[in-house]
Amino acid sequence: METDARIQSSVKQIDIDEETAASDTMSPINAEGEEERKPPTSTNNYLSSPSMGHDFSNIRLIFSSPSSFLRAGSRFHGTQQSERLVFDIQVEIKQVNMRESFLCGYFCMQGLTEDHINLTTYFEGEIIGTKYSFLTRHQDWGASKKVDLQHWAEFSAFRPFQKSAGKDNLYIPNLTQQENIFMRWKEHFLVPNHRVRTISCASFEGFYYICFNQVRGTISGLYFHEQCENFQRLELKHIEDRGCFSAIEFR
């Protein structure tokens, strides 16, 4: 998100059937061929995972990261800083699917414009490792291989991958066991009005290079847009919520 100016994703969920226990994959969010996106329903109720007996045959388990920080419901707070301005930022993760290298959530910036003091957008993230490489494969995002490597190099945690990052078939094994997870976050529309994709005196047409530390629960990021100031820094810390519970969905 910037003051100057779809990615494909799918979330596979297992549908527990009473008799066969066969699994089906579902994709609630699809960036291709969809006229409108709608953000996931917000909820503050989290339940522990039940045993999969006869009584729970209508529950879908949502596979997520084992990290106590990178999970549905996690919130982060911090700042985004350019050369002249500092903005207050809050992020809430709504869904994480490590199997599909995907996450999504809400990104809230305060004080962006006089007309939009509190601006919240819906974003989706690509997790680098098994499905996505360090190279951006979205031409409309405007990032070249050179731009990608320049931005990733700003993170000290990227150094072990520096020599191989230029390869499009890069694979990071045991991703959930890594201290740092790299991502790209792309904002798509305003919340709650998902039909609004542009606003005057502001833009969220760029995207973020993200380095998430699973041990400390911190997020470092760099915003990129061709027509905006380079290397705007995002720094976020996890907001303690005194508990971590598995996510389930009743139908």
PDB file of C-alpha atoms in Angstrom:
ATOM      1  CA  MET A   1       0.000   0.000   0.000  1.00  0.00           C
ATOM      2  CA  GLU A   2       1.476   3.390  -0.965  1.00  0.00           C
ATOM      3  CA  THR A   3       0.584   7.045  -0.672  1.00  0.00           C
ATOM      4  CA  ASP A   4       1.920   8.016  -4.169  1.00  0.00           C
ATOM      5  CA  ALA A   5       0.267   6.129  -6.444  1.00  0.00           C
ATOM      6  CA  ARG A   6      -4.634 -12.058  -9.036  1.00  0.00           C
ATOM      7  CA  ILE A   7      -2.733 -14.273  -8.026  1.00  0.00           C
ATOM      8  CA  GLN A   8      -3.687 -17.911  -8.308  1.00  0.00           C
ATOM      9  CA  SER A   9      -4.382 -19.442  -5.020  1.00  0.00           C
ATOM     10  CA  SER A  10      -6.278 -22.366  -3.719  1.00  0.00           C
ATOM     11  CA  VAL A  11      -6.965 -23.615  -0.277  1.00  0.00           C
ATOM     12  CA  LYS A  12      -7.417 -27.364  -0.040  1.00  0.00           C
ATOM     13  CA  GLN A  13      -9.605 -28.554   2.757  1.00  0.00           C
ATOM     14  CA  ILE A  14     -10.469 -32.109   3.727  1.00  0.00           C
ATOM     15  CA  ASP A  15     -14.136 -33.021   3.769  1.00  0.00           C
ATOM     16  CA  ILE A  16     -14.667 -35.823   6.311  1.00  0.00           C
ATOM     17  CA  ASP A  17     -17.399 -38.190   5.061  1.00  0.00           C
ATOM     18  CA  GLU A  18     -19.295 -40.337   7.570  1.00  0.00           C
ATOM     19  CA  GLU A  19     -18.974 -43.639   5.748  1.00  0.00           C
ATOM     20  CA  THR A  20     -15.976 -43.441   3.425  1.00  0.00           C
ATOM     21  CA  ALA A  21     -13.730 -40.856   5.119  1.00  0.00           C
ATOM     22  CA  ALA A  22     -12.651 -39.882   1.607  1.00  0.00           C
ATOM     23  CA  SER A  23     -11.091 -36.459   1.142  1.00  0.00           C
ATOM     24  CA  ASP A  24     -12.135 -33.802  -1.347  1.00  0.00           C
ATOM     25  CA  THR A  25     -10.281 -30.620  -2.166  1.00  0.00           C
ATOM     26  CA  MET A  26     -11.982 -27.280  -2.195  1.00  0.00           C
ATOM     27  CA  SER A  27     -10.818 -23.907  -3.429  1.00  0.00           C
ATOM     28  CA  PRO A  28     -12.711 -21.050  -1.788  1.00  0.00           C
ATOM     29  CA  ILE A  29     -10.498 -18.400  -3.299  1.00  0.00           C
ATOM     30  CA  ASN A  30      -9.593 -18.348  -6.966  1.00  0.00           C
ATOM     31  CA  ALA A  31      -7.898 -15.333  -8.517  1.00  0.00           C
ATOM     32  CA  GLU A  32      -8.441 -16.434 -12.114  1.00  0.00           C
ATOM     33  CA  GLY A  33     -11.721 -16.048 -13.959  1.00  0.00           C
ATOM     34  CA  GLU A  34     -13.548 -14.592 -11.023  1.00  0.00           C
ATOM     35  CA  GLU A  35     -15.229 -11.245 -11.375  1.00  0.00           C
ATOM     36  CA  GLU A  36     -15.313 -10.455  -7.686  1.00  0.00           C
ATOM     37  CA  ARG A  37     -13.456 -11.595  -4.621  1.00  0.00           C
ATOM     38  CA  LYS A  38     -15.030 -11.616  -1.208  1.00  0.00           C
ATOM     39  CA  PRO A  39     -12.959 -11.679   1.962  1.00  0.00           C
ATOM     40  CA  PRO A  40     -13.309 -14.593   4.366  1.00  0.00           C
ATOM     41  CA  THR A  41     -15.855 -14.271   7.124  1.00  0.00           C
ATOM     42  CA  SER A  42     -14.333 -12.813  10.252  1.00  0.00           C
ATOM     43  CA  THR A  43     -14.815 -14.725  13.483  1.00  0.00           C
ATOM     44  CA  ASN A  44     -13.349 -14.605  16.948  1.00  0.00           C
ATOM     45  CA  ASN A  45     -14.474 -18.079  18.010  1.00  0.00           C
ATOM     46  CA  TYR A  46     -11.743 -20.709  17.966  1.00  0.00           C
ATOM     47  CA  LEU A  47     -12.326 -24.301  19.005  1.00  0.00           C
ATOM     48  CA  SER A  48      -9.914 -27.102  19.705  1.00  0.00           C
ATOM     49  CA  SER A  49      -9.871 -29.951  17.185  1.00  0.00           C
ATOM     50  CA  PRO A  50     -12.222 -32.815  18.092  1.00  0.00           C
ATOM     51  CA  SER A  51     -11.618 -36.490  17.466  1.00  0.00           C
ATOM     52  CA  MET A  52     -12.975 -37.576  14.102  1.00  0.00           C
ATOM     53  CA  GLY A  53     -15.801 -39.809  15.210  1.00  0.00           C
ATOM     54  CA  HIS A  54     -19.324 -40.276  13.878  1.00  0.00           C
ATOM     55  CA  ASP A  55     -20.530 -37.049  15.516  1.00  0.00           C
ATOM     56  CA  PHE A  56     -18.083 -34.887  13.557  1.00  0.00           C
ATOM     57  CA  SER A  57     -18.625 -36.169  10.032  1.00  0.00           C
ATOM     58  CA  ASN A  58     -19.738 -32.706   8.854  1.00  0.00           C
ATOM     59  CA  ILE A  59     -16.573 -30.848   9.897  1.00  0.00           C
ATOM     60  CA  ARG A  60     -13.839 -29.705   7.545  1.00  0.00           C
ATOM     61  CA  LEU A  61     -10.343 -29.563   8.999  1.00  0.00           C
ATOM     62  CA  ILE A  62      -8.279 -26.639   7.765  1.00  0.00           C
ATOM     63  CA  PHE A  63      -4.614 -27.532   7.371  1.00  0.00           C
ATOM     64  CA  SER A  64      -2.395 -24.714   8.543  1.00  0.00           C
ATOM     65  CA  SER A  65       1.121 -23.928   9.652  1.00  0.00           C
ATOM     66  CA  PRO A  66       2.379 -25.550  12.863  1.00  0.00           C
ATOM     67  CA  SER A  67       3.856 -22.191  13.862  1.00  0.00           C
ATOM     68  CA  SER A  68       2.204 -20.603  16.890  1.00  0.00           C
ATOM     69  CA  PHE A  69       2.558 -17.226  15.160  1.00  0.00           C
ATOM     70  CA  LEU A  70       1.762 -17.901  11.501  1.00  0.00           C
ATOM     71  CA  ARG A  71      -1.803 -19.173  11.815  1.00  0.00           C
ATOM     72  CA  ALA A  72      -5.394 -18.109  11.301  1.00  0.00           C
ATOM     73  CA  GLY A  73      -6.311 -15.461  13.851  1.00  0.00           C
ATOM     74  CA  SER A  74      -2.794 -14.165  14.449  1.00  0.00           C
ATOM     75  CA  ARG A  75      -2.474 -10.389  14.559  1.00  0.00           C
ATOM     76  CA  PHE A  76       0.589  -8.218  14.074  1.00  0.00           C
ATOM     77  CA  HIS A  77       1.247  -4.541  14.761  1.00  0.00           C
ATOM     78  CA  GLY A  78       3.995  -2.170  13.686  1.00  0.00           C
ATOM     79  CA  THR A  79       4.911   0.465  11.129  1.00  0.00           C
ATOM     80  CA  GLN A  80       5.606   1.107   7.465  1.00  0.00           C
ATOM     81  CA  GLN A  81       8.258   3.750   6.926  1.00  0.00           C
ATOM     82  CA  SER A  82       9.342   5.758   3.925  1.00  0.00           C
ATOM     83  CA  GLU A  83      11.892   8.565   3.833  1.00  0.00           C
ATOM     84  CA  ARG A  84       9.371  11.136   5.038  1.00  0.00           C
ATOM     85  CA  LEU A  85       6.421   9.321   6.599  1.00  0.00           C
ATOM     86  CA  VAL A  86       5.674   6.594   9.117  1.00  0.00           C
ATOM     87  CA  PHE A  87       2.320   4.811   9.145  1.00  0.00           C
ATOM     88  CA  ASP A  88       0.759   2.628  11.818  1.00  0.00           C
ATOM     89  CA  ILE A  89       0.055  -0.892  10.482  1.00  0.00           C
ATOM     90  CA  GLN A  90      -2.042  -3.779  11.737  1.00  0.00           C
ATOM     91  CA  VAL A  91      -2.261  -7.169  10.021  1.00  0.00           C
ATOM     92  CA  GLU A  92      -4.641 -10.029  10.770  1.00  0.00           C
ATOM     93  CA  ILE A  93      -4.060 -13.459   9.258  1.00  0.00           C
ATOM     94  CA  LYS A  94      -7.332 -15.106   8.253  1.00  0.00           C
ATOM     95  CA  GLN A  95      -6.159 -18.324   6.619  1.00  0.00           C
ATOM     96  CA  VAL A  96      -2.903 -20.269   6.228  1.00  0.00           C
ATOM     97  CA  ASN A  97      -2.400 -23.292   3.990  1.00  0.00           C
ATOM     98  CA  MET A  98       1.203 -24.463   3.934  1.00  0.00           C
ATOM     99  CA  ARG A  99       0.332 -27.346   1.598  1.00  0.00           C
ATOM    100  CA  GLU A 100      -0.726 -24.841  -1.065  1.00  0.00           C
ATOM    101  CA  SER A 101       1.875 -22.205  -0.084  1.00  0.00           C
ATOM    102  CA  PHE A 102      -0.938 -19.742   0.515  1.00  0.00           C
ATOM    103  CA  LEU A 103      -2.207 -17.349   3.130  1.00  0.00           C
ATOM    104  CA  CYS A 104      -4.588 -14.397   3.232  1.00  0.00           C
ATOM    105  CA  GLY A 105      -5.659 -11.697   5.634  1.00  0.00           C
ATOM    106  CA  TYR A 106      -6.404  -8.036   6.275  1.00  0.00           C
ATOM    107  CA  PHE A 107      -3.896  -5.192   6.082  1.00  0.00           C
ATOM    108  CA  CYS A 108      -4.857  -1.984   7.907  1.00  0.00           C
ATOM    109  CA  MET A 109      -2.955   1.300   7.534  1.00  0.00           C
ATOM    110  CA  GLN A 110      -3.786   4.343   9.642  1.00  0.00           C
ATOM    111  CA  GLY A 111      -3.360   7.949   8.541  1.00  0.00           C
ATOM    112  CA  LEU A 112      -2.916   7.247   4.849  1.00  0.00           C
ATOM    113  CA  THR A 113      -5.150  10.041   3.514  1.00  0.00           C
ATOM    114  CA  GLU A 114      -7.596  12.561   4.952  1.00  0.00           C
ATOM    115  CA  ASP A 115     -10.497  10.724   3.327  1.00  0.00           C
ATOM    116  CA  HIS A 116      -9.265   7.301   4.452  1.00  0.00           C
ATOM    117  CA  ILE A 117      -7.822   7.671   7.942  1.00  0.00           C
ATOM    118  CA  ASN A 118      -8.112   3.940   8.529  1.00  0.00           C
ATOM    119  CA  LEU A 119      -7.725   1.960   5.309  1.00  0.00           C
ATOM    120  CA  THR A 120      -8.135  -1.825   5.353  1.00  0.00           C
ATOM    121  CA  THR A 121      -7.376  -4.067   2.391  1.00  0.00           C
ATOM    122  CA  TYR A 122      -7.629  -7.787   1.743  1.00  0.00           C
ATOM    123  CA  PHE A 123      -4.328  -9.415   0.736  1.00  0.00           C
ATOM    124  CA  GLU A 124      -3.145 -12.815  -0.397  1.00  0.00           C
ATOM    125  CA  GLY A 125       0.327 -14.245   0.019  1.00  0.00           C
ATOM    126  CA  GLU A 126       2.581 -16.626  -1.884  1.00  0.00           C
ATOM    127  CA  ILE A 127       4.879 -18.629   0.404  1.00  0.00           C
ATOM    128  CA  ILE A 128       8.308 -19.232  -1.121  1.00  0.00           C
ATOM    129  CA  GLY A 129       9.546 -22.816  -0.997  1.00  0.00           C
ATOM    130  CA  THR A 130       7.647 -25.672  -2.603  1.00  0.00           C
ATOM    131  CA  LYS A 131       5.308 -23.969  -5.075  1.00  0.00           C
ATOM    132  CA  TYR A 132       6.716 -20.477  -5.550  1.00  0.00           C
ATOM    133  CA  SER A 133      10.311 -19.363  -6.065  1.00  0.00           C
ATOM    134  CA  PHE A 134      11.978 -16.073  -5.175  1.00  0.00           C
ATOM    135  CA  LEU A 135      11.226 -14.835  -8.702  1.00  0.00           C
ATOM    136  CA  THR A 136       7.929 -13.011  -9.195  1.00  0.00           C
ATOM    137  CA  ARG A 137       5.825 -14.566 -11.987  1.00  0.00           C
ATOM    138  CA  HIS A 138       3.207 -11.858 -12.359  1.00  0.00           C
ATOM    139  CA  GLN A 139       4.054  -9.438 -15.160  1.00  0.00           C
ATOM    140  CA  ASP A 140       1.436  -6.944 -14.037  1.00  0.00           C
ATOM    141  CA  TRP A 141       3.235  -6.607 -10.680  1.00  0.00           C
ATOM    142  CA  GLY A 142       6.130  -4.947 -12.504  1.00  0.00           C
ATOM    143  CA  ALA A 143       9.013  -6.762 -10.806  1.00  0.00           C
ATOM    144  CA  SER A 144      11.907  -8.092 -12.876  1.00  0.00           C
ATOM    145  CA  LYS A 145      14.443 -10.712 -11.797  1.00  0.00           C
ATOM    146  CA  LYS A 146      16.849  -7.915 -10.928  1.00  0.00           C
ATOM    147  CA  VAL A 147      14.243  -6.122  -8.794  1.00  0.00           C
ATOM    148  CA  ASP A 148      13.379  -9.366  -7.012  1.00  0.00           C
ATOM    149  CA  LEU A 149      16.977 -10.179  -6.096  1.00  0.00           C
ATOM    150  CA  GLN A 150      17.692  -6.605  -5.012  1.00  0.00           C
ATOM    151  CA  HIS A 151      14.777  -6.634  -2.591  1.00  0.00           C
ATOM    152  CA  TRP A 152      15.378 -10.124  -1.226  1.00  0.00           C
ATOM    153  CA  ALA A 153      19.011  -9.212  -0.608  1.00  0.00           C
ATOM    154  CA  GLU A 154      17.870  -6.586   1.899  1.00  0.00           C
ATOM    155  CA  PHE A 155      16.972  -9.405   4.315  1.00  0.00           C
ATOM    156  CA  SER A 156      19.935 -10.909   6.169  1.00  0.00           C
ATOM    157  CA  ALA A 157      18.047 -14.225   6.418  1.00  0.00           C
ATOM    158  CA  PHE A 158      18.134 -14.444   2.609  1.00  0.00           C
ATOM    159  CA  ARG A 159      21.929 -14.887   2.413  1.00  0.00           C
ATOM    160  CA  PRO A 160      21.919 -18.731   2.444  1.00  0.00           C
ATOM    161  CA  PHE A 161      19.683 -18.648  -0.664  1.00  0.00           C
ATOM    162  CA  GLN A 162      21.445 -15.859  -2.540  1.00  0.00           C
ATOM    163  CA  LYS A 163      23.349 -18.065  -4.991  1.00  0.00           C
ATOM    164  CA  SER A 164      20.375 -20.237  -5.922  1.00  0.00           C
ATOM    165  CA  ALA A 165      17.579 -17.661  -5.710  1.00  0.00           C
ATOM    166  CA  GLY A 166      17.802 -16.826  -9.420  1.00  0.00           C
ATOM    167  CA  LYS A 167      16.602 -20.319 -10.339  1.00  0.00           C
ATOM    168  CA  ASP A 168      12.898 -20.674 -10.959  1.00  0.00           C
ATOM    169  CA  ASN A 169      12.857 -24.278  -9.720  1.00  0.00           C
ATOM    170  CA  LEU A 170      14.239 -23.468  -6.261  1.00  0.00           C
ATOM    171  CA  TYR A 171      12.956 -25.826  -3.573  1.00  0.00           C
ATOM    172  CA  ILE A 172      13.221 -25.193   0.171  1.00  0.00           C
ATOM    173  CA  PRO A 173      12.768 -28.481   2.085  1.00  0.00           C
ATOM    174  CA  ASN A 174      11.096 -28.737   5.493  1.00  0.00           C
ATOM    175  CA  LEU A 175       9.676 -25.271   5.075  1.00  0.00           C
ATOM    176  CA  THR A 176       7.733 -25.251   8.331  1.00  0.00           C
ATOM    177  CA  GLN A 177      10.911 -26.097  10.235  1.00  0.00           C
ATOM    178  CA  GLN A 178      12.833 -23.121   8.864  1.00  0.00           C
ATOM    179  CA  GLU A 179      13.445 -20.201  11.184  1.00  0.00           C
ATOM    180  CA  ASN A 180      12.470 -17.755   8.442  1.00  0.00           C
ATOM    181  CA  ILE A 181       9.739 -18.037   5.824  1.00  0.00           C
ATOM    182  CA  PHE A 182       9.735 -15.761   2.769  1.00  0.00           C
ATOM    183  CA  MET A 183       6.558 -14.572   1.094  1.00  0.00           C
ATOM    184  CA  ARG A 184       5.024 -12.097  -1.327  1.00  0.00           C
ATOM    185  CA  TRP A 185       1.920 -10.240  -0.139  1.00  0.00           C
ATOM    186  CA  LYS A 186      -0.418  -8.635  -2.673  1.00  0.00           C
ATOM    187  CA  GLU A 187      -3.325  -6.400  -1.694  1.00  0.00           C
ATOM    188  CA  HIS A 188      -6.415  -6.818  -3.881  1.00  0.00           C
ATOM    189  CA  PHE A 189      -9.297  -4.647  -2.681  1.00  0.00           C
ATOM    190  CA  LEU A 190     -10.714  -2.544   0.116  1.00  0.00           C
ATOM    191  CA  VAL A 191     -12.596  -4.030   3.044  1.00  0.00           C
ATOM    192  CA  PRO A 192     -15.533  -4.156   3.573  1.00  0.00           C
ATOM    193  CA  ASN A 193     -16.378  -2.952   0.038  1.00  0.00           C
ATOM    194  CA  HIS A 194     -14.571  -5.542  -2.071  1.00  0.00           C
ATOM    195  CA  ARG A 195     -15.640  -3.825  -5.311  1.00  0.00           C
ATOM    196  CA  VAL A 196     -13.273  -0.914  -4.604  1.00  0.00           C
ATOM    197  CA  ARG A 197      -9.832  -1.628  -6.047  1.00  0.00           C
ATOM    198  CA  THR A 198      -8.504   1.925  -6.400  1.00  0.00           C
ATOM    199  CA  ILE A 199      -8.888   5.114  -4.351  1.00  0.00           C
ATOM    200  CA  SER A 200      -7.823   8.710  -4.916  1.00  0.00           C
ATOM    201  CA  CYS A 201      -4.526   9.932  -3.412  1.00  0.00           C
ATOM    202  CA  ALA A 202      -3.461   6.379  -2.561  1.00  0.00           C
ATOM    203  CA  SER A 203      -2.625   3.097  -4.218  1.00  0.00           C
ATOM    204  CA  PHE A 204      -2.192  -0.542  -3.305  1.00  0.00           C
ATOM    205  CA  GLU A 205      -1.143  -1.678  -6.772  1.00  0.00           C
ATOM    206  CA  GLY A 206       2.285  -2.825  -5.595  1.00  0.00           C
ATOM    207  CA  PHE A 207       3.216  -5.760  -3.371  1.00  0.00           C
ATOM    208  CA  TYR A 208       5.394  -6.663  -0.400  1.00  0.00           C
ATOM    209  CA  TYR A 209       8.486  -8.827  -0.136  1.00  0.00           C
ATOM    210  CA  ILE A 210       8.107 -10.491   3.258  1.00  0.00           C
ATOM    211  CA  CYS A 211      10.464 -12.244   5.673  1.00  0.00           C
ATOM    212  CA  PHE A 212       8.614 -13.899   8.562  1.00  0.00           C
ATOM    213  CA  ASN A 213      10.585 -15.141  11.585  1.00  0.00           C
ATOM    214  CA  GLN A 214       8.807 -18.142  13.108  1.00  0.00           C
ATOM    215  CA  VAL A 215      10.844 -18.038  16.321  1.00  0.00           C
ATOM    216  CA  ARG A 216      10.296 -14.406  17.268  1.00  0.00           C
ATOM    217  CA  GLY A 217       6.967 -13.904  15.527  1.00  0.00           C
ATOM    218  CA  THR A 218       8.211 -10.857  13.617  1.00  0.00           C
ATOM    219  CA  ILE A 219       7.539  -9.715  10.065  1.00  0.00           C
ATOM    220  CA  SER A 220       9.910  -7.599   7.986  1.00  0.00           C
ATOM    221  CA  GLY A 221       8.848  -6.376   4.587  1.00  0.00           C
ATOM    222  CA  LEU A 222       9.668  -4.135   1.653  1.00  0.00           C
ATOM    223  CA  TYR A 223       7.017  -2.501  -0.503  1.00  0.00           C
ATOM    224  CA  PHE A 224       7.563  -2.376  -4.258  1.00  0.00           C
ATOM    225  CA  HIS A 225       5.768  -0.463  -6.977  1.00  0.00           C
ATOM    226  CA  GLU A 226       7.360   0.864 -10.161  1.00  0.00           C
ATOM    227  CA  GLN A 227       6.146   4.418  -9.573  1.00  0.00           C
ATOM    228  CA  CYS A 228       6.736   4.605  -5.815  1.00  0.00           C
ATOM    229  CA  GLU A 229       9.613   5.252  -3.494  1.00  0.00           C
ATOM    230  CA  ASN A 230      11.896   2.233  -3.241  1.00  0.00           C
ATOM    231  CA  PHE A 231      12.498   0.098  -0.171  1.00  0.00           C
ATOM    232  CA  GLN A 232       9.684   1.289   2.060  1.00  0.00           C
ATOM    233  CA  ARG A 233      10.124  -0.829   5.164  1.00  0.00           C
ATOM    234  CA  LEU A 234       7.470  -2.777   6.996  1.00  0.00           C
ATOM    235  CA  GLU A 235       8.212  -3.950  10.562  1.00  0.00           C
ATOM    236  CA  LEU A 236       5.595  -5.893  12.538  1.00  0.00           C
ATOM    237  CA  LYS A 237       5.489  -7.812  15.813  1.00  0.00           C
ATOM    238  CA  HIS A 238       3.026 -10.469  16.890  1.00  0.00           C
ATOM    239  CA  ILE A 239       0.256  -9.379  19.259  1.00  0.00           C
ATOM    240  CA  GLU A 240      -0.027 -11.857  22.113  1.00  0.00           C
ATOM    241  CA  ASP A 241      -3.440 -13.526  22.205  1.00  0.00           C
ATOM    242  CA  ARG A 242      -2.823 -16.018  25.030  1.00  0.00           C
ATOM    243  CA  GLY A 243      -3.603 -19.145  23.127  1.00  0.00           C
ATOM    244  CA  CYS A 244      -3.324 -21.138  19.929  1.00  0.00           C
ATOM    245  CA  PHE A 245      -6.143 -23.343  18.709  1.00  0.00           C
ATOM    246  CA  SER A 246      -6.723 -25.372  15.575  1.00  0.00           C
ATOM    247  CA  ALA A 247      -9.219 -24.032  13.079  1.00  0.00           C
ATOM    248  CA  ILE A 248     -12.315 -26.007  12.150  1.00  0.00           C
ATOM    249  CA  GLU A 249     -15.343 -25.122  10.106  1.00  0.00           C
ATOM    250  CA  PHE A 250     -18.898 -26.403  10.690  1.00  0.00           C
ATOM    251  CA  ARG A 251     -21.256 -26.816   7.751  1.00  0.00           C
TER     252      ARG A 251
END
